[in-house]
């Protein structure tokens, strides 16, 4: 089973700042099968990025994904008030099982 | 508009059973793999089970294998999760999610609002 480790656990930033979130895999993941989701309190997760770097429909271009192998990054170039949420990475490269990272909470500083 | 809507969550005693349903609309249900993902209170996301587009292949997390059964009715655009032998650690919000193709392992592009399952005496 591929374990995904996200860091940091919590990121305290101000609106307008840049957020860099990390997702590290315990073994190599095909970029094709690495995705990122955003979840706000009381809401379902929303797909942000798939294929490590492709934005899902309707996702603003301030969100970008990068990486390969075991190291992947989600970057939010300039935080908007609505971006404060929890972010999860997910792999389905070596499945089953599908695995999720533990999440990174982006909170207002 | 693609929509998936879960139902069936409830309070159930340990050892009990429950069946969740997920009604889909806005897409050709029979062309896509579907899955269940759960989230325990205050915790992260955990994949539970996936079913192929035609229902012929099913996959489970080790934590639910032998207790949960995923199925689908493509004539009624509905996904199911039968849960038996429920344990306290199964307490969670259960989300239905749509895959992006008929392949059983992909990312999930549409999620329901979830249904709460509480296992407690």
PDB file of C-alpha atoms in Angstrom:
ATOM      1  CA  UNK A   1       0.000   0.000   0.000  1.00  0.00           C
ATOM      2  CA  UNK A   2       1.274   3.456  -0.908  1.00  0.00           C
ATOM      3  CA  UNK A   3       1.262   5.819   2.069  1.00  0.00           C
ATOM      4  CA  UNK A   4       0.903   9.532   1.320  1.00  0.00           C
ATOM      5  CA  UNK A   5       2.355  11.965   3.878  1.00  0.00           C
ATOM      6  CA  UNK A   6       1.242  15.583   3.668  1.00  0.00           C
ATOM      7  CA  UNK A   7       3.121  18.467   5.208  1.00  0.00           C
ATOM      8  CA  UNK A   8       2.780  20.709   6.981  1.00  0.00           C
ATOM      9  CA  UNK A   9      -0.226  19.606   8.987  1.00  0.00           C
ATOM     10  CA  UNK A  10      -1.348  23.209   9.330  1.00  0.00           C
ATOM     11  CA  UNK A  11      -0.302  26.255   7.324  1.00  0.00           C
ATOM     12  CA  UNK A  12      -1.066  29.691   8.817  1.00  0.00           C
ATOM     13  CA  UNK A  13      -1.039  32.384   6.167  1.00  0.00           C
ATOM     14  CA  UNK A  14      -2.663  35.704   5.319  1.00  0.00           C
ATOM     15  CA  UNK A  15      -4.846  36.440   2.290  1.00  0.00           C
ATOM     16  CA  UNK A  16      -2.676  37.327  -0.682  1.00  0.00           C
ATOM     17  CA  UNK A  17       0.197  35.112   0.424  1.00  0.00           C
ATOM     18  CA  UNK A  18       1.506  32.060  -1.428  1.00  0.00           C
ATOM     19  CA  UNK A  19       0.739  28.578  -0.077  1.00  0.00           C
ATOM     20  CA  UNK A  20       2.923  25.570  -0.814  1.00  0.00           C
ATOM     21  CA  UNK A  21       1.597  22.160   0.232  1.00  0.00           C
ATOM     22  CA  UNK A  22       3.605  18.947   0.026  1.00  0.00           C
ATOM     23  CA  UNK A  23       2.527  15.356  -0.588  1.00  0.00           C
ATOM     24  CA  UNK A  24       5.187  12.670  -0.311  1.00  0.00           C
ATOM     25  CA  UNK A  25       4.562   9.055  -1.330  1.00  0.00           C
ATOM     26  CA  UNK A  26       6.152   5.989   0.267  1.00  0.00           C
ATOM     27  CA  UNK A  27       6.897   4.668  -3.236  1.00  0.00           C
ATOM     28  CA  UNK A  28       6.779   6.059  -6.734  1.00  0.00           C
ATOM     29  CA  UNK A  29       3.370   7.194  -7.997  1.00  0.00           C
ATOM     30  CA  UNK A  30       2.492   7.655 -11.651  1.00  0.00           C
ATOM     31  CA  UNK A  31       1.774  11.345 -12.133  1.00  0.00           C
ATOM     32  CA  UNK A  32      -1.294  10.378 -14.124  1.00  0.00           C
ATOM     33  CA  UNK A  33      -2.926   9.107 -10.941  1.00  0.00           C
ATOM     34  CA  UNK A  34      -2.178  11.835  -8.405  1.00  0.00           C
ATOM     35  CA  UNK A  35      -5.005  14.197  -7.494  1.00  0.00           C
ATOM     36  CA  UNK A  36      -5.677  17.025  -5.042  1.00  0.00           C
ATOM     37  CA  UNK A  37      -8.965  17.919  -3.336  1.00  0.00           C
ATOM     38  CA  UNK A  38     -10.200  20.854  -1.292  1.00  0.00           C
ATOM     39  CA  UNK A  39     -12.644  20.381   1.575  1.00  0.00           C
ATOM     40  CA  UNK A  40     -14.386  23.118   3.522  1.00  0.00           C
ATOM     41  CA  UNK A  41     -16.135  22.487   6.863  1.00  0.00           C
ATOM     42  CA  UNK A  42     -19.407  20.618   6.440  1.00  0.00           C
ATOM     43  CA  UNK A  43     -18.878  20.163   2.716  1.00  0.00           C
ATOM     44  CA  UNK A  44     -17.864  17.331   0.424  1.00  0.00           C
ATOM     45  CA  UNK A  45     -14.369  17.288  -1.064  1.00  0.00           C
ATOM     46  CA  UNK A  46     -13.954  19.077  -4.393  1.00  0.00           C
ATOM     47  CA  UNK A  47     -11.542  17.959  -7.088  1.00  0.00           C
ATOM     48  CA  UNK A  48      -8.892  20.612  -7.752  1.00  0.00           C
ATOM     49  CA  UNK A  49      -6.059  18.918  -9.628  1.00  0.00           C
ATOM     50  CA  UNK A  50      -5.741  15.596 -11.450  1.00  0.00           C
ATOM     51  CA  UNK A  51      -2.845  14.034 -13.276  1.00  0.00           C
ATOM     52  CA  UNK A  52      -0.591  15.904 -10.808  1.00  0.00           C
ATOM     53  CA  UNK A  53      -0.853  19.205 -12.726  1.00  0.00           C
ATOM     54  CA  UNK A  54      -4.148  19.505 -14.628  1.00  0.00           C
ATOM     55  CA  UNK A  55      -6.790  21.800 -13.154  1.00  0.00           C
ATOM     56  CA  UNK A  56     -10.313  20.424 -12.885  1.00  0.00           C
ATOM     57  CA  UNK A  57     -13.195  22.241 -14.526  1.00  0.00           C
ATOM     58  CA  UNK A  58     -13.864  25.641 -12.994  1.00  0.00           C
ATOM     59  CA  UNK A  59     -10.767  25.721 -10.806  1.00  0.00           C
ATOM     60  CA  UNK A  60      -9.035  29.138 -10.812  1.00  0.00           C
ATOM     61  CA  UNK A  61      -5.530  29.360 -12.237  1.00  0.00           C
ATOM     62  CA  UNK A  62      -4.100  30.444  -8.890  1.00  0.00           C
ATOM     63  CA  UNK A  63      -4.133  26.710  -8.082  1.00  0.00           C
ATOM     64  CA  UNK A  64      -1.330  24.685  -9.628  1.00  0.00           C
ATOM     65  CA  UNK A  65       0.098  21.227  -9.132  1.00  0.00           C
ATOM     66  CA  UNK A  66       3.526  19.828  -9.849  1.00  0.00           C
ATOM     67  CA  UNK A  67       5.829  16.954  -9.054  1.00  0.00           C
ATOM     68  CA  UNK A  68       6.661  13.409 -10.008  1.00  0.00           C
ATOM     69  CA  UNK A  69       7.792  10.132  -8.524  1.00  0.00           C
ATOM     70  CA  UNK A  70       7.394  10.464  -4.775  1.00  0.00           C
ATOM     71  CA  UNK A  71       7.170  14.241  -4.334  1.00  0.00           C
ATOM     72  CA  UNK A  72       4.193  16.340  -5.333  1.00  0.00           C
ATOM     73  CA  UNK A  73       3.235  19.936  -4.577  1.00  0.00           C
ATOM     74  CA  UNK A  74       0.047  21.971  -4.614  1.00  0.00           C
ATOM     75  CA  UNK A  75       0.634  25.710  -4.869  1.00  0.00           C
ATOM     76  CA  UNK A  76      -1.913  28.467  -4.339  1.00  0.00           C
ATOM     77  CA  UNK A  77      -0.279  31.561  -5.784  1.00  0.00           C
ATOM     78  CA  UNK A  78      -2.283  34.193  -3.903  1.00  0.00           C
ATOM     79  CA  UNK A  79      -4.666  33.075  -1.191  1.00  0.00           C
ATOM     80  CA  UNK A  80      -8.232  34.287  -1.457  1.00  0.00           C
ATOM     81  CA  UNK A  81     -10.556  34.214   1.591  1.00  0.00           C
ATOM     82  CA  UNK A  82     -12.429  31.239   0.129  1.00  0.00           C
ATOM     83  CA  UNK A  83      -9.209  29.174  -0.145  1.00  0.00           C
ATOM     84  CA  UNK A  84      -8.886  28.589   3.597  1.00  0.00           C
ATOM     85  CA  UNK A  85      -9.764  24.917   3.866  1.00  0.00           C
ATOM     86  CA  UNK A  86      -8.267  21.441   4.185  1.00  0.00           C
ATOM     87  CA  UNK A  87      -6.433  19.965   1.208  1.00  0.00           C
ATOM     88  CA  UNK A  88      -5.924  16.269   0.491  1.00  0.00           C
ATOM     89  CA  UNK A  89      -3.775  14.448  -2.019  1.00  0.00           C
ATOM     90  CA  UNK A  90      -4.871  11.071  -3.407  1.00  0.00           C
ATOM     91  CA  UNK A  91      -3.204   8.341  -5.420  1.00  0.00           C
ATOM     92  CA  UNK A  92      -4.720   5.572  -7.487  1.00  0.00           C
ATOM     93  CA  UNK A  93      -1.520   4.567  -9.242  1.00  0.00           C
ATOM     94  CA  UNK A  94      -1.122   1.376  -7.300  1.00  0.00           C
ATOM     95  CA  UNK A  95      -4.637   0.328  -6.436  1.00  0.00           C
ATOM     96  CA  UNK A  96      -6.361  -1.148  -4.685  1.00  0.00           C
ATOM     97  CA  UNK A  97      -6.259   0.446  -2.292  1.00  0.00           C
ATOM     98  CA  UNK A  98      -6.820   4.051  -3.255  1.00  0.00           C
ATOM     99  CA  UNK A  99      -5.070   6.133  -0.604  1.00  0.00           C
ATOM    100  CA  UNK A 100      -5.381   9.694   0.641  1.00  0.00           C
ATOM    101  CA  UNK A 101      -2.903  11.816   2.503  1.00  0.00           C
ATOM    102  CA  UNK A 102      -3.741  12.980   6.006  1.00  0.00           C
ATOM    103  CA  UNK A 103      -4.533  16.504   4.844  1.00  0.00           C
ATOM    104  CA  UNK A 104      -3.104  20.004   5.230  1.00  0.00           C
ATOM    105  CA  UNK A 105      -5.230  22.680   6.853  1.00  0.00           C
ATOM    106  CA  UNK A 106      -4.681  26.167   5.457  1.00  0.00           C
ATOM    107  CA  UNK A 107      -5.844  28.624   8.099  1.00  0.00           C
ATOM    108  CA  UNK A 108      -5.975  32.384   8.343  1.00  0.00           C
ATOM    109  CA  UNK A 109      -3.045  33.842  10.239  1.00  0.00           C
TER     110      UNK A 109
ATOM    111  CA  UNK B   1     -25.573  18.970 -14.016  1.00  0.00           C
ATOM    112  CA  UNK B   2     -23.891  15.948 -12.476  1.00  0.00           C
ATOM    113  CA  UNK B   3     -25.354  15.077  -9.091  1.00  0.00           C
ATOM    114  CA  UNK B   4     -24.988  12.233  -6.645  1.00  0.00           C
ATOM    115  CA  UNK B   5     -27.131  12.088  -3.529  1.00  0.00           C
ATOM    116  CA  UNK B   6     -26.586   9.675  -0.665  1.00  0.00           C
ATOM    117  CA  UNK B   7     -29.210   8.383   1.730  1.00  0.00           C
ATOM    118  CA  UNK B   8     -29.660   5.682   4.324  1.00  0.00           C
ATOM    119  CA  UNK B   9     -27.362   6.821   7.104  1.00  0.00           C
ATOM    120  CA  UNK B  10     -28.622   6.175  10.614  1.00  0.00           C
ATOM    121  CA  UNK B  11     -27.771   5.293  14.204  1.00  0.00           C
ATOM    122  CA  UNK B  12     -27.182   1.549  14.469  1.00  0.00           C
ATOM    123  CA  UNK B  13     -25.992  -0.738  17.233  1.00  0.00           C
ATOM    124  CA  UNK B  14     -22.653  -2.554  17.056  1.00  0.00           C
ATOM    125  CA  UNK B  15     -23.048  -5.724  15.025  1.00  0.00           C
ATOM    126  CA  UNK B  16     -25.969  -4.267  13.116  1.00  0.00           C
ATOM    127  CA  UNK B  17     -26.536  -3.715   9.421  1.00  0.00           C
ATOM    128  CA  UNK B  18     -27.353  -0.806   7.163  1.00  0.00           C
ATOM    129  CA  UNK B  19     -27.735  -0.170   3.447  1.00  0.00           C
ATOM    130  CA  UNK B  20     -26.680   3.118   1.917  1.00  0.00           C
ATOM    131  CA  UNK B  21     -27.943   4.333  -1.438  1.00  0.00           C
ATOM    132  CA  UNK B  22     -26.606   6.903  -3.869  1.00  0.00           C
ATOM    133  CA  UNK B  23     -28.883   8.270  -6.578  1.00  0.00           C
ATOM    134  CA  UNK B  24     -27.061   9.631  -9.611  1.00  0.00           C
ATOM    135  CA  UNK B  25     -28.230  12.055 -12.275  1.00  0.00           C
ATOM    136  CA  UNK B  26     -26.853  14.281 -15.014  1.00  0.00           C
ATOM    137  CA  UNK B  27     -24.508  11.699 -16.544  1.00  0.00           C
ATOM    138  CA  UNK B  28     -24.544   8.242 -18.116  1.00  0.00           C
ATOM    139  CA  UNK B  29     -24.282   6.280 -14.876  1.00  0.00           C
ATOM    140  CA  UNK B  30     -23.498   2.955 -16.531  1.00  0.00           C
ATOM    141  CA  UNK B  31     -20.327   4.388 -18.120  1.00  0.00           C
ATOM    142  CA  UNK B  32     -18.499   5.269 -14.931  1.00  0.00           C
ATOM    143  CA  UNK B  33     -16.912   3.496 -12.010  1.00  0.00           C
ATOM    144  CA  UNK B  34     -18.288   4.607  -8.655  1.00  0.00           C
ATOM    145  CA  UNK B  35     -16.971   4.478  -5.136  1.00  0.00           C
ATOM    146  CA  UNK B  36     -17.620   5.096  -1.456  1.00  0.00           C
ATOM    147  CA  UNK B  37     -15.253   7.179   0.672  1.00  0.00           C
ATOM    148  CA  UNK B  38     -15.769   7.798   4.367  1.00  0.00           C
ATOM    149  CA  UNK B  39     -14.647  10.383   6.875  1.00  0.00           C
ATOM    150  CA  UNK B  40     -14.714   9.719  10.598  1.00  0.00           C
ATOM    151  CA  UNK B  41     -15.532  12.738  12.789  1.00  0.00           C
ATOM    152  CA  UNK B  42     -12.617  15.186  12.727  1.00  0.00           C
ATOM    153  CA  UNK B  43     -10.495  12.838  10.613  1.00  0.00           C
ATOM    154  CA  UNK B  44      -9.309  12.545   7.030  1.00  0.00           C
ATOM    155  CA  UNK B  45     -10.674  10.747   3.999  1.00  0.00           C
ATOM    156  CA  UNK B  46     -10.623   6.945   3.759  1.00  0.00           C
ATOM    157  CA  UNK B  47     -11.441   5.020   0.600  1.00  0.00           C
ATOM    158  CA  UNK B  48     -13.942   2.239   1.315  1.00  0.00           C
ATOM    159  CA  UNK B  49     -14.900   0.528  -1.928  1.00  0.00           C
ATOM    160  CA  UNK B  50     -15.055   0.853  -5.714  1.00  0.00           C
ATOM    161  CA  UNK B  51     -17.221  -0.849  -8.329  1.00  0.00           C
ATOM    162  CA  UNK B  52     -16.564  -0.958 -12.058  1.00  0.00           C
ATOM    163  CA  UNK B  53     -18.944   0.629 -14.540  1.00  0.00           C
ATOM    164  CA  UNK B  54     -20.652  -2.646 -15.395  1.00  0.00           C
ATOM    165  CA  UNK B  55     -20.674  -3.871 -11.798  1.00  0.00           C
ATOM    166  CA  UNK B  56     -18.568  -6.885 -12.612  1.00  0.00           C
ATOM    167  CA  UNK B  57     -15.555  -5.935 -10.502  1.00  0.00           C
ATOM    168  CA  UNK B  58     -15.559  -4.778  -6.898  1.00  0.00           C
ATOM    169  CA  UNK B  59     -12.747  -3.705  -4.590  1.00  0.00           C
ATOM    170  CA  UNK B  60     -12.621  -3.078  -0.850  1.00  0.00           C
ATOM    171  CA  UNK B  61     -10.394  -1.570   1.791  1.00  0.00           C
ATOM    172  CA  UNK B  62      -9.001  -4.193   4.145  1.00  0.00           C
ATOM    173  CA  UNK B  63     -10.868  -2.524   7.023  1.00  0.00           C
ATOM    174  CA  UNK B  64     -14.265  -3.431   5.528  1.00  0.00           C
ATOM    175  CA  UNK B  65     -13.518  -6.519   3.433  1.00  0.00           C
ATOM    176  CA  UNK B  66     -15.919  -9.342   4.232  1.00  0.00           C
ATOM    177  CA  UNK B  67     -18.370  -7.006   5.998  1.00  0.00           C
ATOM    178  CA  UNK B  68     -19.357  -4.460   3.333  1.00  0.00           C
ATOM    179  CA  UNK B  69     -20.761  -5.133  -0.152  1.00  0.00           C
ATOM    180  CA  UNK B  70     -20.867  -2.568  -2.941  1.00  0.00           C
ATOM    181  CA  UNK B  71     -23.341  -2.969  -5.782  1.00  0.00           C
ATOM    182  CA  UNK B  72     -25.106  -0.904  -8.417  1.00  0.00           C
ATOM    183  CA  UNK B  73     -28.308  -0.922 -10.426  1.00  0.00           C
ATOM    184  CA  UNK B  74     -27.527   0.671 -13.778  1.00  0.00           C
ATOM    185  CA  UNK B  75     -31.191   0.561 -14.787  1.00  0.00           C
ATOM    186  CA  UNK B  76     -32.006   2.864 -11.864  1.00  0.00           C
ATOM    187  CA  UNK B  77     -28.780   4.928 -11.789  1.00  0.00           C
ATOM    188  CA  UNK B  78     -28.206   3.947  -8.187  1.00  0.00           C
ATOM    189  CA  UNK B  79     -25.195   2.819  -6.177  1.00  0.00           C
ATOM    190  CA  UNK B  80     -25.456   0.849  -2.941  1.00  0.00           C
ATOM    191  CA  UNK B  81     -23.326  -0.076   0.036  1.00  0.00           C
ATOM    192  CA  UNK B  82     -24.520  -2.902   2.240  1.00  0.00           C
ATOM    193  CA  UNK B  83     -22.799  -2.766   5.626  1.00  0.00           C
ATOM    194  CA  UNK B  84     -22.926  -5.744   7.990  1.00  0.00           C
ATOM    195  CA  UNK B  85     -21.186  -6.403  11.280  1.00  0.00           C
ATOM    196  CA  UNK B  86     -20.896  -2.693  11.968  1.00  0.00           C
ATOM    197  CA  UNK B  87     -18.339  -1.524  14.502  1.00  0.00           C
ATOM    198  CA  UNK B  88     -17.847   1.718  16.398  1.00  0.00           C
ATOM    199  CA  UNK B  89     -14.897   2.524  14.132  1.00  0.00           C
ATOM    200  CA  UNK B  90     -17.228   2.512  11.114  1.00  0.00           C
ATOM    201  CA  UNK B  91     -18.829   5.703  12.436  1.00  0.00           C
ATOM    202  CA  UNK B  92     -18.322   8.284   9.715  1.00  0.00           C
ATOM    203  CA  UNK B  93     -19.859  10.378   6.997  1.00  0.00           C
ATOM    204  CA  UNK B  94     -20.038   8.189   3.903  1.00  0.00           C
ATOM    205  CA  UNK B  95     -19.581   9.908   0.549  1.00  0.00           C
ATOM    206  CA  UNK B  96     -20.562   8.564  -2.837  1.00  0.00           C
ATOM    207  CA  UNK B  97     -18.156   9.691  -5.553  1.00  0.00           C
ATOM    208  CA  UNK B  98     -18.053   9.368  -9.329  1.00  0.00           C
ATOM    209  CA  UNK B  99     -14.950   8.181 -11.148  1.00  0.00           C
ATOM    210  CA  UNK B 100     -13.836   9.884 -14.333  1.00  0.00           C
ATOM    211  CA  UNK B 101     -14.055   6.816 -16.562  1.00  0.00           C
ATOM    212  CA  UNK B 102     -15.114   3.200 -16.634  1.00  0.00           C
ATOM    213  CA  UNK B 103     -11.716   2.256 -15.199  1.00  0.00           C
ATOM    214  CA  UNK B 104     -12.143   1.362 -11.539  1.00  0.00           C
ATOM    215  CA  UNK B 105      -9.135   3.382 -10.343  1.00  0.00           C
ATOM    216  CA  UNK B 106      -9.074   7.054 -11.097  1.00  0.00           C
ATOM    217  CA  UNK B 107      -9.725  10.296  -9.324  1.00  0.00           C
ATOM    218  CA  UNK B 108     -13.212  11.366  -8.339  1.00  0.00           C
ATOM    219  CA  UNK B 109     -14.763  14.386 -10.025  1.00  0.00           C
ATOM    220  CA  UNK B 110     -18.180  14.566  -8.347  1.00  0.00           C
ATOM    221  CA  UNK B 111     -19.069  13.906  -4.733  1.00  0.00           C
ATOM    222  CA  UNK B 112     -22.322  13.806  -2.825  1.00  0.00           C
ATOM    223  CA  UNK B 113     -22.960  15.679   0.407  1.00  0.00           C
ATOM    224  CA  UNK B 114     -22.552  12.497   2.433  1.00  0.00           C
ATOM    225  CA  UNK B 115     -24.713  10.508   4.822  1.00  0.00           C
ATOM    226  CA  UNK B 116     -23.850   9.986   8.486  1.00  0.00           C
ATOM    227  CA  UNK B 117     -23.543   6.484   9.910  1.00  0.00           C
ATOM    228  CA  UNK B 118     -23.242   6.266  13.687  1.00  0.00           C
ATOM    229  CA  UNK B 119     -22.491   2.939  15.318  1.00  0.00           C
ATOM    230  CA  UNK B 120     -23.223   3.056  19.020  1.00  0.00           C
ATOM    231  CA  UNK B 121     -25.182   1.249  21.694  1.00  0.00           C
TER     232      UNK B 121
END
